[in-house]
Coordinates of C-alpha atoms in Angstrom, one line a residue:
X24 CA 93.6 205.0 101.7
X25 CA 92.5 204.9 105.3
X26 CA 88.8 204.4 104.5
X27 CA 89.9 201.9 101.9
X28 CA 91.9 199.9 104.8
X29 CA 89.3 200.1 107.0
X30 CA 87.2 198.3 104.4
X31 CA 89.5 195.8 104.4
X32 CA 89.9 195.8 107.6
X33 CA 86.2 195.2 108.2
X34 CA 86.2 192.9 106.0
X35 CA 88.7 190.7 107.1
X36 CA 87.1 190.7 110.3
X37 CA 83.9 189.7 109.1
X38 CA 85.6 187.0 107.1
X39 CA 87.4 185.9 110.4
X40 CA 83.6 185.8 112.4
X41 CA 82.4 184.0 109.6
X42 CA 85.0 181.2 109.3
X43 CA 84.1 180.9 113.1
X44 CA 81.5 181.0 113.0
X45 CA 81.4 177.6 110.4
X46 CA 84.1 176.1 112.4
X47 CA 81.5 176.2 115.3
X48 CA 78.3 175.2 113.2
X49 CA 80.7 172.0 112.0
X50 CA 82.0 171.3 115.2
X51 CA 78.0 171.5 116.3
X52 CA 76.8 169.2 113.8
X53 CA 80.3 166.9 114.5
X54 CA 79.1 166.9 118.2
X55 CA 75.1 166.2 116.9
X56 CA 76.3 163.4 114.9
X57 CA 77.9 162.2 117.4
X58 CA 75.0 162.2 119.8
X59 CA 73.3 160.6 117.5
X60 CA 75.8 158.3 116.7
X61 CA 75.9 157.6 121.0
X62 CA 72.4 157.2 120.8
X63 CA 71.9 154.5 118.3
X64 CA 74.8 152.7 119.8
X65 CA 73.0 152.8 123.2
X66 CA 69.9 151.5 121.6
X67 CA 71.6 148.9 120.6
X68 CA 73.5 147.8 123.1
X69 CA 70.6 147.6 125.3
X70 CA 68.7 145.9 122.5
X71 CA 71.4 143.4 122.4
X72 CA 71.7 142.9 126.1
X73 CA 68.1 142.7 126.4
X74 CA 67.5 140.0 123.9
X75 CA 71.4 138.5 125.8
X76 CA 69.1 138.2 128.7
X77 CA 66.1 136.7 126.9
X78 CA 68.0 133.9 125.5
X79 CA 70.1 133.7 128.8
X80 CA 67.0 132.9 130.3
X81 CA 65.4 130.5 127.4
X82 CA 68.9 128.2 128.3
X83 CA 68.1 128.4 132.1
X84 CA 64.8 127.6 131.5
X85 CA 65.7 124.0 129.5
X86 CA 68.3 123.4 131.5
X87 CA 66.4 123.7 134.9
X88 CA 63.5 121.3 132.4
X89 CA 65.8 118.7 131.5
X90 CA 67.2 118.4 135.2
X91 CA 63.6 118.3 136.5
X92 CA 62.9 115.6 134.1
X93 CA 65.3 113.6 134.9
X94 CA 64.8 113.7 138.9
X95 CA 61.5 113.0 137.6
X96 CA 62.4 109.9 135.3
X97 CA 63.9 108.4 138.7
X98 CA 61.3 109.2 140.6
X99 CA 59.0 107.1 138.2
X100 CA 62.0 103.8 138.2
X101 CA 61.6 104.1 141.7
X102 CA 57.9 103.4 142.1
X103 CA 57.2 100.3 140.2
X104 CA 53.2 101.3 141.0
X105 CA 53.2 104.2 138.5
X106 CA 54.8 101.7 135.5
X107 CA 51.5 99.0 135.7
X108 CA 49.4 101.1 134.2
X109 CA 51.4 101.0 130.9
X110 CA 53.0 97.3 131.8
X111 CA 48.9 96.2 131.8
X112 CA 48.4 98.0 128.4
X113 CA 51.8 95.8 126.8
X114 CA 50.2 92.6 128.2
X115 CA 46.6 93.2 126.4
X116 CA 48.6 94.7 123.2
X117 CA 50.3 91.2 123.3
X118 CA 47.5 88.8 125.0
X119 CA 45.1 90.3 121.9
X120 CA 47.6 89.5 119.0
X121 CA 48.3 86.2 120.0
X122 CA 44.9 85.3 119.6
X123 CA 43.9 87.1 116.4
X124 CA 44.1 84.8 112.9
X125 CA 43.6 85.8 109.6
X126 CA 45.2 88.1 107.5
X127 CA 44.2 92.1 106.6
X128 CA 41.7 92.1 103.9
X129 CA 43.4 92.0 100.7
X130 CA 46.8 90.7 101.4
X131 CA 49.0 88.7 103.3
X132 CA 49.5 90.8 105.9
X133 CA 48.6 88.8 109.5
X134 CA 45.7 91.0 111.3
X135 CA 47.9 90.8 114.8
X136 CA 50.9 92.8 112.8
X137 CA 47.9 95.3 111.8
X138 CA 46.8 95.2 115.5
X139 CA 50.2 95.6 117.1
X140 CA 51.0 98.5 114.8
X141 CA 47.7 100.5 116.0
X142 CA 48.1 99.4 119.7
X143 CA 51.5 100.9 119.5
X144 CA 50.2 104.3 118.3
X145 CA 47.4 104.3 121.1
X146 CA 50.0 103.9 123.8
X147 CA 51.9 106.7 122.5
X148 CA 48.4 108.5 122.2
X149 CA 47.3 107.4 125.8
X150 CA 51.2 108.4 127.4
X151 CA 50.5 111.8 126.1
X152 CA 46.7 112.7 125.9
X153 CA 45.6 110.4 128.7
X154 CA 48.2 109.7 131.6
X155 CA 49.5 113.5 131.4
X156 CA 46.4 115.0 131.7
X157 CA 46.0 112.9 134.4
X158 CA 49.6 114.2 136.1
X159 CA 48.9 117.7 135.8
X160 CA 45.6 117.7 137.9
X161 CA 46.9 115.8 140.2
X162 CA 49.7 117.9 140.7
X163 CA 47.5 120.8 140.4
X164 CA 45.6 119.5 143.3
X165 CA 49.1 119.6 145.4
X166 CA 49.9 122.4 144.7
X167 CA 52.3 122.3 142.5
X168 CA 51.0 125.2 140.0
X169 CA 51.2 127.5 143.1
X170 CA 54.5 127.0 143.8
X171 CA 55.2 127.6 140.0
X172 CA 53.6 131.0 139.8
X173 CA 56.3 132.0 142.4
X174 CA 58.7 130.7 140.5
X175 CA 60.6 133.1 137.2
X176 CA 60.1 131.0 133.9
X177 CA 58.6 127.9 136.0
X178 CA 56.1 127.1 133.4
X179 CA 58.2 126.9 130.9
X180 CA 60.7 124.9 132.9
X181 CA 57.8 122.3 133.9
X182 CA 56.5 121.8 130.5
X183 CA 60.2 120.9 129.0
X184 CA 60.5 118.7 132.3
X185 CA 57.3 116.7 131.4
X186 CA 58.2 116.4 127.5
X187 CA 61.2 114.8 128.8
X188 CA 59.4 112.3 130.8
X189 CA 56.8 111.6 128.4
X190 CA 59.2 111.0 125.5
X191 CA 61.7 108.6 128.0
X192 CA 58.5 106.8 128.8
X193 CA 57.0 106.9 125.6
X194 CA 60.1 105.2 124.2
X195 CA 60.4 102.9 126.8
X196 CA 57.1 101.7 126.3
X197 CA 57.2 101.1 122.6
X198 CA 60.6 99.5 122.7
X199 CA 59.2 96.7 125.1
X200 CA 55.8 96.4 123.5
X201 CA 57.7 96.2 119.8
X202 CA 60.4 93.4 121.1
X203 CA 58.5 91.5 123.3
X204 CA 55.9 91.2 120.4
X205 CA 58.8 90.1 118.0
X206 CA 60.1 87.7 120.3
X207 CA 56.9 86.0 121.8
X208 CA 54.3 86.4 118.6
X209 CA 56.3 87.5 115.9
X210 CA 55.1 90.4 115.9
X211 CA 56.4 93.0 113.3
X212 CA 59.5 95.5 113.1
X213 CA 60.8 97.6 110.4
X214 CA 62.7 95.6 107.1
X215 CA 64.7 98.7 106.6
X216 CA 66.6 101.7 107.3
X217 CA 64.4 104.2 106.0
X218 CA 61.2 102.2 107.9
X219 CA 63.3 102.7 111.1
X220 CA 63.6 106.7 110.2
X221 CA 60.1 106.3 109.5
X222 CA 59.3 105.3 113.1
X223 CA 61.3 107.7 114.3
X224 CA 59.7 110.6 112.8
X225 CA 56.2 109.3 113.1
X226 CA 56.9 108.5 116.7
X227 CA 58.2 111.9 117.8
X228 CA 55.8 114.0 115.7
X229 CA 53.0 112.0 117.0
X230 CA 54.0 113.3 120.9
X231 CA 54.7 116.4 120.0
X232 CA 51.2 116.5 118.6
X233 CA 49.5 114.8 121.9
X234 CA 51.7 116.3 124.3
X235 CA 50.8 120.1 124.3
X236 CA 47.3 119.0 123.9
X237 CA 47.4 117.0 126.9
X238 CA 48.9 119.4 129.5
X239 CA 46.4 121.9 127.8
X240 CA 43.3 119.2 128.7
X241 CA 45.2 119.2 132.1
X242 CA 45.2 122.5 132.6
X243 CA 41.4 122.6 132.8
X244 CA 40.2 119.8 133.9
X245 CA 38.2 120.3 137.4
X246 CA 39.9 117.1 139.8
X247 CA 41.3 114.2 139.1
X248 CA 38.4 112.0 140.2
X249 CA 36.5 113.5 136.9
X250 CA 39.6 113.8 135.5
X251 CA 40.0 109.5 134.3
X252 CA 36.4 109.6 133.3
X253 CA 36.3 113.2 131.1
X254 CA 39.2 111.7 129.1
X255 CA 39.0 108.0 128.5
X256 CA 35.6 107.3 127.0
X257 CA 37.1 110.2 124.3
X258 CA 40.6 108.1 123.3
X259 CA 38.5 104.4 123.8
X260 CA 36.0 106.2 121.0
X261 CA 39.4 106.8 119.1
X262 CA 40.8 104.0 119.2
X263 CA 38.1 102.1 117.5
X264 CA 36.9 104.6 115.3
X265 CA 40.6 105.4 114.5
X266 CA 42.0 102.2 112.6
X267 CA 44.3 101.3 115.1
X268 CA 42.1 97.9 116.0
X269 CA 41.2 96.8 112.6
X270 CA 41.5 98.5 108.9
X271 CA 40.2 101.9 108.7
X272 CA 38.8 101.1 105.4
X273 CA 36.1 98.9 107.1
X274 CA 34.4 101.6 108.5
X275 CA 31.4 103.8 107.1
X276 CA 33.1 107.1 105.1
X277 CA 31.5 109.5 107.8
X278 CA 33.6 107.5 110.9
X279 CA 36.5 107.8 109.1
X280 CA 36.1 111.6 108.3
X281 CA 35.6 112.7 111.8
X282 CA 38.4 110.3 112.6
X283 CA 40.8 111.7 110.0
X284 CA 40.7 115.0 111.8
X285 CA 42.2 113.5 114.9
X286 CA 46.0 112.4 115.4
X287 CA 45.3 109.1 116.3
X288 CA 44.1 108.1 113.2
X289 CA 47.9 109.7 111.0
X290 CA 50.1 108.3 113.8
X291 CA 48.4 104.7 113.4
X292 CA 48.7 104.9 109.9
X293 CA 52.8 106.4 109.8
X294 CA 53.5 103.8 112.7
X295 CA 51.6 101.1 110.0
X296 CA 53.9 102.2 107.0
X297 CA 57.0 101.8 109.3
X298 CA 56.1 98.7 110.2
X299 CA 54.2 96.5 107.8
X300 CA 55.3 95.7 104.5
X301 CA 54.4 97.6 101.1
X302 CA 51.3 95.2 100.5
X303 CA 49.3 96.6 103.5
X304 CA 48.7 99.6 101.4
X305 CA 45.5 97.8 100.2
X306 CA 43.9 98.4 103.2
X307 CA 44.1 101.8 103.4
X308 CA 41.3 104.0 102.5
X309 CA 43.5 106.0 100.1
X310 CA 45.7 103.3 98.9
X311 CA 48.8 105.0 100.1
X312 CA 50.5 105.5 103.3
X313 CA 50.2 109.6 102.9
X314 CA 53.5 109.8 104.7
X315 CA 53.0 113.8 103.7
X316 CA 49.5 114.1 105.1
X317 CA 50.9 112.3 108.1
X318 CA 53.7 115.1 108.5
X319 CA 51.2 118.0 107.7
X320 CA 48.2 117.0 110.3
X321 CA 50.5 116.3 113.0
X322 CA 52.6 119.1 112.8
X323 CA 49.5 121.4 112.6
X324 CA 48.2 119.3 115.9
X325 CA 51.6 120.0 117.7
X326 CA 51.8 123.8 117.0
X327 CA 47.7 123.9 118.3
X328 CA 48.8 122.5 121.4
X329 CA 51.6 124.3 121.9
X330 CA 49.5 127.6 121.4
X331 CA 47.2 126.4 123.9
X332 CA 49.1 124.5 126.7
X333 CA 51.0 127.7 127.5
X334 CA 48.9 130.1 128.4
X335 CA 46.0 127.9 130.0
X336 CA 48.6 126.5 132.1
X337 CA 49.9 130.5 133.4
X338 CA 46.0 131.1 133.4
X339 CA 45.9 128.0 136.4
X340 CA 48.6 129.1 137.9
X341 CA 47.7 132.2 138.3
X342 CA 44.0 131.3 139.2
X343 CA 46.2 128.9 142.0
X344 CA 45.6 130.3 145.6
X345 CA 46.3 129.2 148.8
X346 CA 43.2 129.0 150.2
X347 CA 41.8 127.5 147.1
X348 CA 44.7 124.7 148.1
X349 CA 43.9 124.4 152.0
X350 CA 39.9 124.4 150.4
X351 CA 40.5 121.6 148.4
X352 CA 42.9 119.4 150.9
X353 CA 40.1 120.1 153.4
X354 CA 37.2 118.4 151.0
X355 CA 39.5 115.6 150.2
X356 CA 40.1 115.2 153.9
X357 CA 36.5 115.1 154.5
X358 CA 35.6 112.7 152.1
X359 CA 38.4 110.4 152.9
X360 CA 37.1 110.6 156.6
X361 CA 33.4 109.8 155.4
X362 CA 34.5 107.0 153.0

């Protein structure tokens, strides 16, 4: 009877150490769990505040833009000097259609209405792929990229600032062009809601096509001395060889392939469907305004630019010195002095 309670005694302590002893590997795996439970949490949370501070920064970064381009849209109302360039261009537009006659090959449509249509695209093109260029280097030559590269999220912030001039100016300059035309040669405006969407849409997908691509041309371009000449004989060779002038159709098929490429020749053509009537469709190449086509090339020009404006702009900035500054103020110095 003894031996038989020490069996059970033995074993009822061996049952006790084993119950433990699985109350301790639970409350093990309870307090694994739980680690890894804290761990993933963790992860999170710092995934979350991370991408917090990511888009914290994005909003700063617009926000600083859109202040900066609208100190900069003063800037420009407050120096009437900067406005001739693109006051001249509204005066040939204008001084051009009033003395065109005829009508567009086909139809009834009266040439200057053609004309005005494509001068209105070109401006737009010019604003963005011309006169930014143009900016940048200039600024460049200031020093205005070095002070960027010292600056968190400064390229971004400049790029939104000059959008937001370009597109003020941009709209600015086809609102005069367009109503001064109507008012002094009849010139043409949409006959409907949807050809008022239709210059809308055309009009901002056409800069956001030209302007990426223009601060990316900027962002390489040696001085602005070369700068004028390395870019206009380029757009002069589009605008004629783009259908902006005169009917695309008129032109050899190989001019109006190469020109097809370009985003001249689609934001000519949407601006021409916005604002000329249905008949004008004769004188395109394809019959049709290829409102679609329009959409597709330009998009695929805007997301080019933006994919190289970017980085060749931090690549200037970054190449930006300032002895390469105090280098270049002392050339133009000298030649100033010599000249």
């Amino acid at each position: 009877m003894a031996a038989a309670a020490g069996a059970d005694g033995t074993a009822g302590a061996a049952g006790t150490t084993g119950a433990a002893a699985t109350t301790t590997v639970g409350r093990g795996g309870a307090t694994e769990g739980a680690r890894e439970a804290g761990a993933t949490e963790g992860a999170g949370a710092v995934r979350t505040a991370h991408t917090g501070r990511r888009s914290g920064a994005a909003r700063r970064h617009w926000r600083a833009g859109f202040q900066r381009g609208v100190i900069e849209i003063r800037h420009l109302l407050r120096n009437p000097k900067e406005m001739t360039g693109n006051l001249l261009n509204i005066v040939v537009a204008l001084t051009l259609a009033s003395y065109l006659s005829g009508h567009v090959p086909g139809t009834h449509v009266p040439m200057a209405h053609l004309t005005l249509s494509g001068f209105a695209a070109y401006l737009l093109f010019q604003i963005g792929l011309v006169s930014l260029p143009q900016t940048l280097v200039t600024e460049r030559e200031e020093g205005a990229l070095l002070r960027l590269r010292a600056t968190p999220g400064g390229i971004p912030a400049y790029l939104v600032a000059k959008s937001v001039l370009v597109v003020a100016l941009a709209l600015a300059t086809l609102v005069l062009l367009l109503g001064t035309a109507a008012l002094l040669v009849d010139g043409p405006l949409p006959h409907s809601a949807g050809g008022w969407l239709t210059l809308l849409w055309v009009s901002a997908l056409g800069l956001l096509a030209v302007v990426p691509l223009g601060a990316a041309i900027g962002a390489v371009l040696p001085n602005p001395r070369e700068a004028l000449a390395l870019i206009m004989l380029p757009a002069m060779a589009l605008l004629i060889t783009s259908g902006a002038m005169f009917p695309l159709s008129s032109l050899p098929g190989v001019v109006q392939k190469i020109a097809s490429v370009f985003p001249l020749k689609w934001m000519a053509q949407g601006l021409r469907s916005a604002l000329l009537p249905d008949a004008a469709r004769a004188a395109e190449p394809a019959g049709s305004w290829e409102l679609p086509t329009v959409a597709l090339v330009l998009t695929a020009w805007a997301v080019l630019g933006f994919l190289l404006a970017v980085p060749l702009l931090r690549r200037a900035a970054r190449r930006e010195s300032g002895s390469r500054l105090a280098q270049r103020h002392r050339r133009s110095t000298g030649e100033a002095r010599t000249v």
